[in-house]
Amino acid sequence: MKNLPHKTIERLSQYRRALLICLESGKTHIYSHEIAKIQHITAVQVRRDLMLIGYTGTLRKGYNVKELIDLIGEIIDSDEGIHVAIIGMGNLGRALINYFSGKRTQLSIVAGFDINPDKIGNTMSGVPCFGLDDLDRLIQTLDIKIGIMTVPADFAVEVADRLVRAGVKGILNYTPKPVNVPKGVYLEEYDMITSLEKVAFYVKMHNDEE
Amino acid sequence: MKNLPHKTIERLSQYRRALLICLESGKTHIYSHEIAKIQHITAVQVRRDLMLIGYTGTLRKGYNVKELIDLIGEIIDSDEGIHVAIIGMGNLGRALINYFSGKRTQLSIVAGFDINPDKIGNTMSGVPCFGLDDLDRLIQTLDIKIGIMTVPADFAVEVADRLVRAGVKGILNYTPKPVNVPKGVYLEEYDMITSLEKVAFYVKMHNDEE
DNA sequence: CTAACAATGTTAACTTTTTAACAAAAAAAC
DNA sequence: GTTTTTTTGTTAAAAAGTTAACATTGTTAG
């Protein structure tokens, strides 16, 4: 199950979320076009993704929700849980913690870091906050594999370097500042300003067309 | 300057941000490979993007930072400012406000909305917070064209519908719940859980390979 | 003054991603 | 019991996006 397209990985994660909701509502089977509708994509794409992971549904009955959830889990989850840290316990960091808390047992946010002495030592939504000085040490002792960066832009490069040195294998950078990581560390960057400017561009485009 | 690829639009926004920093530091010209390095992409891609927008640099001197910033502005900015609202003044909403505040004059967050009575009537980082009841009315009177959704997932669909009905032309949905919009409204969705699960997947992949 | 160099601009090739087309088969309709 | 419908699985085509190749041309070096 190696070479799944990046986009397929993203969609699998989304399918699973939608499927979990279906499962709760008691639905046992679902059609490709139902999944597609939820995600604003085509049924063909859903079927293609599922083909790639080797899942086969039942003709005229659709896909077994429970089975599919489990299969997606086998593919994208690790066998043991993965420990995650959030660096920067500002609004964004706390938003993420609330978002994730209690959602997936596979990925658990085990530590937050900040430089603000008022925050250090406290627990926020169940996540203990440590000082940045302890970053390197705790990454190792808590076996943290992924770091989510929600620090101010000016700290981005430094924090990324420290995360890498401490042995993190994946970084999710929410800072507007691109950072560099060596081969072997997976980097995902997301920039909210870009998204907003993109929306603004297409709004303007549409306006101009009239 | 119509059919620019989506990805090019995103990169232009990022180029501009990087260029603004260069400008501040007094740099007047920049090479394609310098821009590329910052954004983790190839110099060819930078040149191709700039070709698409019709900007031409100086041989052996690179691109004029100031000119390029202005040209990107002409393409992705609107002539008049665009008003933006944030719906949901929780951690994420406030994070976004702090992020944007004072950055671009073109896009201005003019209102926030929430259901929490403690927040309504207050101003946060310069943005006044209103009750959700006033949403429809204020969208119109304040001429708000873009809504950023940072509400809990359960409210997503309802809020999106109301934004559309009130006349918003673009929605940026940070809710994990996909929403539907009619043609003519541009929708951009971003899901943090997907990003984290994607990082986790590639971390696991890399681990398995060893 | 000529050759080598270092940068841009552009076409072409390649890769990735999406969409279309259609065969197969279970279920429903008649 | 045959036909129609509906849905899956898969191959093939199309579209979108990236990378490579290379011609061009100021600038620098010799």
CSV table of C-alpha atoms (C1' of nucleotides) in Angstrom, one decimal:
chain,number,residue,atom,x,y,z
A,1,MET,CA,0.0,0.0,0.0
A,2,LYS,CA,2.9,2.3,-0.8
A,3,ASN,CA,2.4,4.8,-3.5
A,4,LEU,CA,-0.9,6.4,-2.7
A,5,PRO,CA,-1.3,9.8,-4.2
A,6,HIS,CA,-1.0,12.7,-1.7
A,7,LYS,CA,-4.5,13.9,-2.6
A,8,THR,CA,-5.9,10.4,-1.9
A,9,ILE,CA,-4.3,10.4,1.5
A,10,GLU,CA,-6.0,13.7,2.3
A,11,ARG,CA,-9.3,12.5,1.1
A,12,LEU,CA,-9.1,9.2,3.0
A,13,SER,CA,-8.8,11.2,6.2
A,14,GLN,CA,-11.9,13.1,5.2
A,15,TYR,CA,-13.9,10.1,4.2
A,16,ARG,CA,-13.2,8.6,7.5
A,17,ARG,CA,-14.4,11.6,9.4
A,18,ALA,CA,-17.6,11.6,7.3
A,19,LEU,CA,-18.0,7.9,7.8
A,20,LEU,CA,-17.7,8.1,11.5
A,21,ILE,CA,-20.6,10.5,11.6
A,22,CYS,CA,-22.6,8.1,9.4
A,23,LEU,CA,-21.8,5.2,11.7
A,24,GLU,CA,-23.0,7.2,14.7
A,25,SER,CA,-26.3,7.8,13.0
A,26,GLY,CA,-26.7,4.1,12.5
A,27,LYS,CA,-26.1,3.9,8.8
A,28,THR,CA,-24.4,0.6,7.9
A,29,HIS,CA,-23.8,1.1,4.2
A,30,ILE,CA,-23.0,4.1,2.0
A,31,TYR,CA,-22.8,4.7,-1.7
A,32,SER,CA,-19.9,6.3,-3.5
A,33,HIS,CA,-22.1,9.2,-4.6
A,34,GLU,CA,-23.2,9.8,-1.0
A,35,ILE,CA,-19.6,10.2,0.1
A,36,ALA,CA,-18.9,12.3,-2.9
A,37,LYS,CA,-21.8,14.7,-2.1
A,38,ILE,CA,-20.5,15.3,1.4
A,39,GLN,CA,-17.0,16.1,0.1
A,40,HIS,CA,-18.0,18.1,-3.0
A,41,ILE,CA,-16.3,15.7,-5.3
A,42,THR,CA,-17.4,13.1,-7.8
A,43,ALA,CA,-18.4,9.6,-7.1
A,44,VAL,CA,-15.8,8.4,-9.6
A,45,GLN,CA,-13.1,9.9,-7.5
A,46,VAL,CA,-14.4,8.2,-4.4
A,47,ARG,CA,-14.5,4.8,-6.1
A,48,ARG,CA,-11.1,5.4,-7.5
A,49,ASP,CA,-9.6,6.2,-4.1
A,50,LEU,CA,-11.2,3.1,-2.7
A,51,MET,CA,-9.9,1.0,-5.5
A,52,LEU,CA,-6.4,2.3,-4.8
A,53,ILE,CA,-6.6,1.1,-1.2
A,54,GLY,CA,-8.1,-2.2,-2.4
A,55,TYR,CA,-11.5,-1.9,-0.7
A,56,THR,CA,-14.4,-3.4,-2.6
A,57,GLY,CA,-17.9,-2.6,-1.8
A,58,THR,CA,-21.1,-4.5,-2.5
A,59,LEU,CA,-22.8,-4.0,-5.7
A,60,ARG,CA,-26.0,-2.1,-5.3
A,61,LYS,CA,-25.5,-1.9,-1.5
A,62,GLY,CA,-22.5,0.4,-1.5
A,63,TYR,CA,-19.7,0.3,1.0
A,64,ASN,CA,-19.8,-1.1,4.5
A,65,VAL,CA,-19.2,1.9,6.7
A,66,LYS,CA,-17.6,0.1,9.6
A,67,GLU,CA,-15.3,-2.0,7.4
A,68,LEU,CA,-14.2,1.0,5.4
A,69,ILE,CA,-13.5,3.0,8.5
A,70,ASP,CA,-11.3,0.2,9.8
A,71,LEU,CA,-9.5,-0.2,6.5
A,72,ILE,CA,-8.7,3.5,6.3
A,73,GLY,CA,-7.4,3.3,9.8
A,74,GLU,CA,-5.1,0.5,8.9
A,75,ILE,CA,-3.7,2.5,6.1
A,76,ILE,CA,-3.3,6.0,7.6
A,77,ASP,CA,-2.9,5.2,11.3
A,78,SER,CA,0.2,3.8,13.0
A,79,ASP,CA,0.1,0.7,15.0
A,80,GLU,CA,1.0,2.5,18.2
A,81,GLY,CA,-0.2,6.0,19.0
A,82,ILE,CA,1.9,8.9,17.8
A,83,HIS,CA,2.8,11.7,20.2
A,84,VAL,CA,2.3,15.3,19.1
A,85,ALA,CA,3.5,18.5,20.6
A,86,ILE,CA,2.2,22.1,20.0
A,87,ILE,CA,4.8,24.8,20.1
A,88,GLY,CA,3.1,28.1,20.8
A,89,MET,CA,0.1,28.1,23.1
A,90,GLY,CA,-1.4,31.3,21.8
A,91,ASN,CA,-4.9,31.4,20.4
A,92,LEU,CA,-4.1,29.2,17.4
A,93,GLY,CA,-2.3,26.6,19.5
A,94,ARG,CA,-5.2,26.4,22.0
A,95,ALA,CA,-7.7,26.3,19.1
A,96,LEU,CA,-5.9,23.2,17.8
A,97,ILE,CA,-5.9,21.5,21.1
A,98,ASN,CA,-9.6,22.0,21.5
A,99,TYR,CA,-10.1,20.8,18.0
A,100,PHE,CA,-8.3,17.5,18.5
A,101,SER,CA,-9.0,16.8,22.1
A,102,GLY,CA,-10.8,13.5,22.4
A,103,LYS,CA,-11.1,13.0,18.7
A,104,ARG,CA,-8.5,10.4,17.7
A,105,THR,CA,-6.8,8.1,20.1
A,106,GLN,CA,-4.2,7.4,17.6
A,107,LEU,CA,-2.8,10.9,17.6
A,108,SER,CA,-2.4,12.5,21.0
A,109,ILE,CA,-1.2,15.9,21.9
A,110,VAL,CA,1.0,15.2,24.9
A,111,ALA,CA,2.7,18.6,25.4
A,112,GLY,CA,2.4,22.3,24.7
A,113,PHE,CA,5.3,24.8,24.8
A,114,ASP,CA,5.4,28.5,25.2
A,115,ILE,CA,7.7,31.2,26.5
A,116,ASN,CA,5.0,33.0,28.5
A,117,PRO,CA,5.7,32.2,32.2
A,118,ASP,CA,2.0,32.6,33.1
A,119,LYS,CA,1.2,29.7,30.9
A,120,ILE,CA,4.1,27.4,31.8
A,121,GLY,CA,3.1,24.9,34.4
A,122,ASN,CA,-0.6,25.1,33.6
A,123,THR,CA,-2.7,22.6,31.8
A,124,MET,CA,-4.9,23.7,29.0
A,125,SER,CA,-7.7,21.4,27.8
A,126,GLY,CA,-5.8,18.6,29.3
A,127,VAL,CA,-2.5,19.4,27.7
A,128,PRO,CA,0.4,20.5,30.0
A,129,CYS,CA,2.3,23.6,29.0
A,130,PHE,CA,6.1,23.6,29.3
A,131,GLY,CA,8.7,26.2,28.8
A,132,LEU,CA,10.6,26.3,25.5
A,133,ASP,CA,13.8,25.5,27.4
A,134,ASP,CA,12.5,22.0,28.0
A,135,LEU,CA,11.7,21.5,24.4
A,136,ASP,CA,14.6,19.3,23.3
A,137,ARG,CA,14.6,17.2,26.4
A,138,LEU,CA,10.8,16.6,26.5
A,139,ILE,CA,10.6,15.7,22.8
A,140,GLN,CA,12.9,12.9,23.5
A,141,THR,CA,11.6,11.7,26.9
A,142,LEU,CA,8.0,11.9,25.8
A,143,ASP,CA,8.8,10.3,22.4
A,144,ILE,CA,7.2,13.1,20.4
A,145,LYS,CA,7.2,12.4,16.7
A,146,ILE,CA,5.3,15.4,15.3
A,147,GLY,CA,5.5,19.1,16.1
A,148,ILE,CA,2.8,21.6,15.3
A,149,MET,CA,4.2,25.1,15.0
A,150,THR,CA,1.9,27.9,16.1
A,151,VAL,CA,4.5,30.4,17.2
A,152,PRO,CA,5.0,34.0,15.9
A,153,ALA,CA,6.7,34.1,12.5
A,154,ASP,CA,9.9,35.4,13.9
A,155,PHE,CA,10.5,32.2,15.9
A,156,ALA,CA,9.6,29.8,13.1
A,157,VAL,CA,13.0,29.0,11.8
A,158,GLU,CA,14.6,28.5,15.2
A,159,VAL,CA,11.8,26.4,16.5
A,160,ALA,CA,11.8,24.2,13.4
A,161,ASP,CA,15.6,23.6,13.8
A,162,ARG,CA,15.2,22.7,17.4
A,163,LEU,CA,12.4,20.3,16.7
A,164,VAL,CA,14.4,18.6,14.0
A,165,ARG,CA,17.5,18.4,16.2
A,166,ALA,CA,15.4,16.9,19.0
A,167,GLY,CA,14.3,14.1,16.7
A,168,VAL,CA,10.8,15.0,15.5
A,169,LYS,CA,9.9,13.2,12.2
A,170,GLY,CA,7.1,15.5,11.1
A,171,ILE,CA,6.3,19.2,11.3
A,172,LEU,CA,3.1,21.0,10.6
A,173,ASN,CA,3.9,24.7,10.2
A,174,TYR,CA,1.1,27.1,10.7
A,175,THR,CA,3.5,30.0,10.8
A,176,PRO,CA,3.5,32.3,7.7
A,177,LYS,CA,7.2,31.8,7.5
A,178,PRO,CA,8.4,28.8,5.4
A,179,VAL,CA,11.0,26.7,7.2
A,180,ASN,CA,13.5,24.1,6.0
A,181,VAL,CA,13.8,20.6,7.2
A,182,PRO,CA,16.3,17.9,6.3
A,183,LYS,CA,15.4,14.8,4.3
A,184,GLY,CA,13.7,12.3,6.5
A,185,VAL,CA,11.5,14.9,8.2
A,186,TYR,CA,8.1,15.4,6.6
A,187,LEU,CA,7.0,19.0,6.4
A,188,GLU,CA,3.5,20.4,5.8
A,189,GLU,CA,3.0,24.1,5.7
A,190,TYR,CA,-0.3,26.0,5.7
A,191,ASP,CA,-0.7,29.7,5.5
A,192,MET,CA,-4.0,31.3,6.3
A,193,ILE,CA,-3.2,34.5,4.6
A,194,THR,CA,-2.7,32.8,1.3
A,195,SER,CA,-6.1,31.1,1.7
A,196,LEU,CA,-7.8,34.3,2.4
A,197,GLU,CA,-6.1,36.1,-0.5
A,198,LYS,CA,-7.0,33.3,-2.7
A,199,VAL,CA,-10.7,33.6,-1.8
A,200,ALA,CA,-10.4,37.4,-2.3
A,201,PHE,CA,-8.9,36.8,-5.7
A,202,TYR,CA,-11.7,34.6,-6.9
A,203,VAL,CA,-14.3,36.9,-5.4
A,204,LYS,CA,-12.8,39.7,-7.4
A,205,MET,CA,-12.6,37.6,-10.5
A,206,HIS,CA,-16.2,36.7,-10.3
A,207,ASN,CA,-17.1,40.3,-9.8
A,208,ASP,CA,-15.2,41.5,-12.8
A,209,GLU,CA,-16.9,39.0,-15.0
A,210,GLU,CA,-20.3,40.5,-14.5
B,1,MET,CA,-4.9,38.0,-16.9
B,2,LYS,CA,-7.7,35.5,-16.5
B,3,ASN,CA,-6.8,31.9,-16.5
B,4,LEU,CA,-4.0,31.7,-13.9
B,5,PRO,CA,-3.7,28.2,-12.4
B,6,HIS,CA,-5.0,28.0,-8.8
B,7,LYS,CA,-1.6,27.0,-7.6
B,8,THR,CA,0.0,30.0,-9.2
B,9,ILE,CA,-2.5,32.3,-7.4
B,10,GLU,CA,-1.5,30.7,-4.1
B,11,ARG,CA,2.2,31.1,-4.9
B,12,LEU,CA,1.8,34.7,-6.0
B,13,SER,CA,0.4,35.5,-2.6
B,14,GLN,CA,3.4,33.8,-1.0
B,15,TYR,CA,5.9,35.4,-3.2
B,16,ARG,CA,4.5,38.8,-2.3
B,17,ARG,CA,4.8,38.1,1.4
B,18,ALA,CA,8.4,37.1,0.9
B,19,LEU,CA,9.1,40.1,-1.3
B,20,LEU,CA,7.7,42.5,1.3
B,21,ILE,CA,10.2,41.2,3.8
B,22,CYS,CA,13.0,41.6,1.2
B,23,LEU,CA,11.8,45.1,0.5
B,24,GLU,CA,12.0,46.0,4.2
B,25,SER,CA,15.5,44.7,4.4
B,26,GLY,CA,16.5,47.1,1.7
B,27,LYS,CA,16.9,44.5,-1.1
B,28,THR,CA,15.9,46.0,-4.5
B,29,HIS,CA,16.4,43.0,-6.7
B,30,ILE,CA,15.9,39.3,-6.3
B,31,TYR,CA,16.7,36.2,-8.4
B,32,SER,CA,14.2,33.5,-9.2
B,33,HIS,CA,16.3,31.0,-7.4
B,34,GLU,CA,16.3,33.1,-4.3
B,35,ILE,CA,12.5,33.3,-4.2
B,36,ALA,CA,12.5,29.5,-4.9
B,37,LYS,CA,14.7,28.8,-2.0
B,38,ILE,CA,12.4,30.6,0.4
B,39,GLN,CA,9.4,28.8,-0.8
B,40,HIS,CA,10.9,25.3,-1.2
B,41,ILE,CA,10.2,25.2,-4.9
B,42,THR,CA,12.3,25.3,-8.0
B,43,ALA,CA,13.5,28.5,-9.7
B,44,VAL,CA,11.9,27.3,-12.9
B,45,GLN,CA,8.5,27.3,-11.3
B,46,VAL,CA,9.0,30.8,-10.0
B,47,ARG,CA,10.0,32.0,-13.5
B,48,ARG,CA,7.1,30.2,-15.0
B,49,ASP,CA,4.6,31.8,-12.6
B,50,LEU,CA,6.1,35.3,-13.3
B,51,MET,CA,5.9,34.5,-17.0
B,52,LEU,CA,2.2,33.8,-16.7
B,53,ILE,CA,1.6,37.2,-15.1
B,54,GLY,CA,3.7,38.8,-17.8
B,55,TYR,CA,6.4,40.2,-15.6
B,56,THR,CA,9.8,40.3,-17.0
B,57,GLY,CA,12.9,40.7,-15.0
B,58,THR,CA,16.3,42.0,-15.9
B,59,LEU,CA,18.9,39.6,-17.2
B,60,ARG,CA,21.6,38.9,-14.6
B,61,LYS,CA,20.0,41.3,-12.1
B,62,GLY,CA,16.8,39.4,-11.4
B,63,TYR,CA,13.4,40.9,-10.6
B,64,ASN,CA,12.8,44.3,-9.2
B,65,VAL,CA,11.3,43.7,-5.8
B,66,LYS,CA,9.1,46.8,-5.7
B,67,GLU,CA,7.8,46.4,-9.2
B,68,LEU,CA,6.9,42.7,-8.7
B,69,ILE,CA,5.1,43.4,-5.4
B,70,ASP,CA,3.0,46.1,-7.2
B,71,LEU,CA,2.2,43.8,-10.1
B,72,ILE,CA,1.2,40.9,-7.9
B,73,GLY,CA,-1.0,43.4,-6.1
B,74,GLU,CA,-2.7,44.5,-9.3
B,75,ILE,CA,-3.5,40.9,-10.1
B,76,ILE,CA,-4.7,39.5,-6.8
B,77,ASP,CA,-6.0,42.6,-5.0
B,78,SER,CA,-9.2,44.4,-5.8
B,79,ASP,CA,-9.3,48.1,-6.6
B,80,GLU,CA,-11.3,48.9,-3.5
B,81,GLY,CA,-10.8,47.1,-0.2
B,82,ILE,CA,-12.7,44.0,0.5
B,83,HIS,CA,-14.6,43.6,3.8
B,84,VAL,CA,-14.2,40.4,5.7
B,85,ALA,CA,-16.1,39.0,8.7
B,86,ILE,CA,-15.2,36.3,11.1
B,87,ILE,CA,-18.0,34.1,12.4
B,88,GLY,CA,-17.0,32.5,15.6
B,89,MET,CA,-14.8,34.5,18.0
B,90,GLY,CA,-13.3,31.5,19.8
B,91,ASN,CA,-9.6,30.8,19.8
B,92,LEU,CA,-9.3,30.2,16.1
B,93,GLY,CA,-11.3,33.3,15.2
B,94,ARG,CA,-9.2,35.5,17.5
B,95,ALA,CA,-6.0,33.8,16.2
B,96,LEU,CA,-7.0,34.8,12.7
B,97,ILE,CA,-7.7,38.4,13.7
B,98,ASN,CA,-4.3,38.8,15.3
B,99,TYR,CA,-2.7,37.2,12.3
B,100,PHE,CA,-4.2,39.6,9.8
B,101,SER,CA,-4.4,42.7,11.9
B,102,GLY,CA,-2.5,45.5,10.3
B,103,LYS,CA,-1.1,43.3,7.6
B,104,ARG,CA,-3.0,44.1,4.4
B,105,THR,CA,-5.0,47.2,3.9
B,106,GLN,CA,-6.7,45.6,1.0
B,107,LEU,CA,-8.5,43.0,3.1
B,108,SER,CA,-9.9,44.3,6.3
B,109,ILE,CA,-11.7,42.3,8.9
B,110,VAL,CA,-14.5,44.7,9.9
B,111,ALA,CA,-16.7,42.5,12.1
B,112,GLY,CA,-16.7,39.4,14.2
B,113,PHE,CA,-19.8,37.4,15.3
B,114,ASP,CA,-20.4,35.1,18.2
B,115,ILE,CA,-23.3,33.7,20.3
B,116,ASN,CA,-21.5,34.3,23.6
B,117,PRO,CA,-23.1,37.3,25.3
B,118,ASP,CA,-19.9,38.1,27.1
B,119,LYS,CA,-18.1,38.7,23.8
B,120,ILE,CA,-20.9,40.6,22.1
B,121,GLY,CA,-20.4,44.3,22.3
B,122,ASN,CA,-16.7,44.0,23.0
B,123,THR,CA,-13.8,44.8,20.6
B,124,MET,CA,-11.0,42.2,20.1
B,125,SER,CA,-7.8,43.4,18.5
B,126,GLY,CA,-9.7,46.2,16.9
B,127,VAL,CA,-12.5,44.1,15.6
B,128,PRO,CA,-16.0,44.6,17.1
B,129,CYS,CA,-17.9,41.5,18.1
B,130,PHE,CA,-21.6,41.3,17.2
B,131,GLY,CA,-24.3,38.8,18.0
B,132,LEU,CA,-25.2,36.2,15.4
B,133,ASP,CA,-28.7,37.7,15.2
B,134,ASP,CA,-27.2,40.7,13.5
B,135,LEU,CA,-25.3,38.6,10.9
B,136,ASP,CA,-27.6,39.1,7.9
B,137,ARG,CA,-28.2,42.7,8.5
B,138,LEU,CA,-24.5,43.7,9.1
B,139,ILE,CA,-23.2,41.7,6.2
B,140,GLN,CA,-25.3,43.9,4.0
B,141,THR,CA,-24.8,47.3,5.7
B,142,LEU,CA,-21.1,46.8,6.1
B,143,ASP,CA,-20.8,45.4,2.6
B,144,ILE,CA,-19.0,42.3,3.7
B,145,LYS,CA,-17.9,40.1,0.8
B,146,ILE,CA,-16.1,37.3,2.5
B,147,GLY,CA,-16.9,35.3,5.6
B,148,ILE,CA,-14.4,33.2,7.5
B,149,MET,CA,-16.1,30.4,9.4
B,150,THR,CA,-14.5,29.4,12.7
B,151,VAL,CA,-17.6,28.2,14.5
B,152,PRO,CA,-18.1,24.7,16.0
B,153,ALA,CA,-18.8,22.0,13.4
B,154,ASP,CA,-22.4,21.7,14.3
B,155,PHE,CA,-23.1,25.3,13.3
B,156,ALA,CA,-21.2,25.1,10.0
B,157,VAL,CA,-24.0,24.4,7.6
B,158,GLU,CA,-26.4,26.9,9.1
B,159,VAL,CA,-23.9,29.7,9.2
B,160,ALA,CA,-22.8,29.0,5.6
B,161,ASP,CA,-26.4,29.2,4.4
B,162,ARG,CA,-27.0,32.4,6.2
B,163,LEU,CA,-23.8,33.9,4.9
B,164,VAL,CA,-24.8,33.0,1.4
B,165,ARG,CA,-28.3,34.4,1.8
B,166,ALA,CA,-26.9,37.6,3.2
B,167,GLY,CA,-24.9,38.1,0.0
B,168,VAL,CA,-21.4,37.0,0.8
B,169,LYS,CA,-19.3,36.1,-2.3
B,170,GLY,CA,-16.6,34.0,-0.7
B,171,ILE,CA,-16.4,31.7,2.3
B,172,LEU,CA,-13.3,30.3,4.0
B,173,ASN,CA,-14.4,27.4,6.0
B,174,TYR,CA,-12.2,26.3,8.9
B,175,THR,CA,-14.8,24.0,10.3
B,176,PRO,CA,-14.2,20.3,9.9
B,177,LYS,CA,-17.6,20.0,8.3
B,178,PRO,CA,-17.9,20.5,4.5
B,179,VAL,CA,-20.6,23.0,3.5
B,180,ASN,CA,-22.4,23.7,0.3
B,181,VAL,CA,-22.6,27.0,-1.5
B,182,PRO,CA,-24.4,27.9,-4.7
B,183,LYS,CA,-22.6,28.8,-7.9
B,184,GLY,CA,-21.2,32.3,-7.8
B,185,VAL,CA,-19.9,31.9,-4.3
B,186,TYR,CA,-16.3,30.8,-4.0
B,187,LEU,CA,-15.7,28.3,-1.3
B,188,GLU,CA,-12.3,27.3,0.2
B,189,GLU,CA,-12.2,24.7,2.9
B,190,TYR,CA,-9.3,23.8,5.2
B,191,ASP,CA,-9.3,21.0,7.7
B,192,MET,CA,-6.6,20.9,10.3
B,193,ILE,CA,-7.2,17.3,11.2
B,194,THR,CA,-6.6,16.2,7.7
B,195,SER,CA,-3.3,18.0,7.6
B,196,LEU,CA,-2.2,16.4,10.9
B,197,GLU,CA,-3.3,13.0,9.8
B,198,LYS,CA,-1.4,13.5,6.6
B,199,VAL,CA,1.8,14.3,8.4
B,200,ALA,CA,1.2,11.3,10.7
B,201,PHE,CA,0.8,9.1,7.6
B,202,TYR,CA,4.1,10.2,6.0
B,203,VAL,CA,5.9,9.9,9.3
B,204,LYS,CA,4.7,6.4,9.7
B,205,MET,CA,5.5,5.6,6.0
B,206,HIS,CA,9.1,6.8,6.5
B,207,ASN,CA,9.4,4.8,9.7
B,208,ASP,CA,8.2,1.6,8.0
B,209,GLU,CA,10.7,2.0,5.2
B,210,GLU,CA,13.6,1.6,7.5
C,1,DC,C1',37.7,41.5,-28.4
C,2,DT,C1',36.3,37.1,-27.5
C,3,DA,C1',34.9,33.5,-24.5
C,4,DA,C1',32.8,31.9,-20.5
C,5,DC,C1',29.2,32.7,-17.3
C,6,DA,C1',24.9,33.5,-15.1
C,7,DA,C1',20.6,34.8,-15.4
C,8,DT,C1',15.9,35.1,-17.8
C,9,DG,C1',11.9,33.4,-20.9
C,10,DT,C1',9.7,29.8,-23.2
C,11,DT,C1',8.7,25.5,-25.4
C,12,DA,C1',8.3,20.7,-24.7
C,13,DA,C1',8.2,16.6,-21.9
C,14,DC,C1',6.8,14.5,-18.0
C,15,DT,C1',4.1,13.6,-13.8
C,16,DT,C1',0.1,13.8,-11.1
C,17,DT,C1',-4.6,14.3,-10.7
C,18,DT,C1',-9.2,14.2,-12.3
C,19,DT,C1',-12.9,12.8,-15.3
C,20,DA,C1',-15.1,10.0,-18.7
C,21,DA,C1',-16.4,5.6,-20.5
C,22,DC,C1',-17.9,1.3,-20.0
C,23,DA,C1',-18.1,-3.7,-18.6
C,24,DA,C1',-20.1,-6.6,-15.0
C,25,DA,C1',-23.4,-8.0,-11.9
C,26,DA,C1',-26.9,-7.9,-8.3
C,27,DA,C1',-31.5,-6.2,-7.5
C,28,DA,C1',-35.9,-4.6,-9.0
C,29,DA,C1',-39.6,-4.2,-12.3
C,30,DC,C1',-42.5,-6.1,-15.3
D,1,DG,C1',-37.9,-15.4,-16.6
D,2,DT,C1',-36.5,-11.6,-19.1
D,3,DT,C1',-35.5,-6.7,-19.2
D,4,DT,C1',-34.2,-2.6,-17.0
D,5,DT,C1',-32.0,-0.2,-13.5
D,6,DT,C1',-28.4,0.9,-10.4
D,7,DT,C1',-24.1,0.6,-8.6
D,8,DT,C1',-19.4,-1.0,-8.5
D,9,DG,C1',-14.5,-1.6,-10.4
D,10,DT,C1',-11.3,-0.5,-14.0
D,11,DT,C1',-9.2,1.2,-18.0
D,12,DA,C1',-8.5,5.0,-20.9
D,13,DA,C1',-8.5,9.9,-21.9
D,14,DA,C1',-8.1,14.6,-20.5
D,15,DA,C1',-6.6,18.3,-17.6
D,16,DA,C1',-3.6,20.4,-14.4
D,17,DG,C1',0.7,21.1,-12.6
D,18,DT,C1',5.8,20.5,-12.5
D,19,DT,C1',10.3,19.9,-14.3
D,20,DA,C1',13.6,19.7,-17.9
D,21,DA,C1',15.8,21.6,-21.9
D,22,DC,C1',17.6,25.1,-24.2
D,23,DA,C1',17.9,29.5,-26.7
D,24,DT,C1',18.9,34.2,-25.6
D,25,DT,C1',21.5,37.9,-23.8
D,26,DG,C1',23.8,41.1,-20.7
D,27,DT,C1',28.0,40.9,-17.8
D,28,DT,C1',32.3,39.6,-16.4
D,29,DA,C1',36.9,37.5,-17.1
D,30,DG,C1',40.8,36.8,-19.6
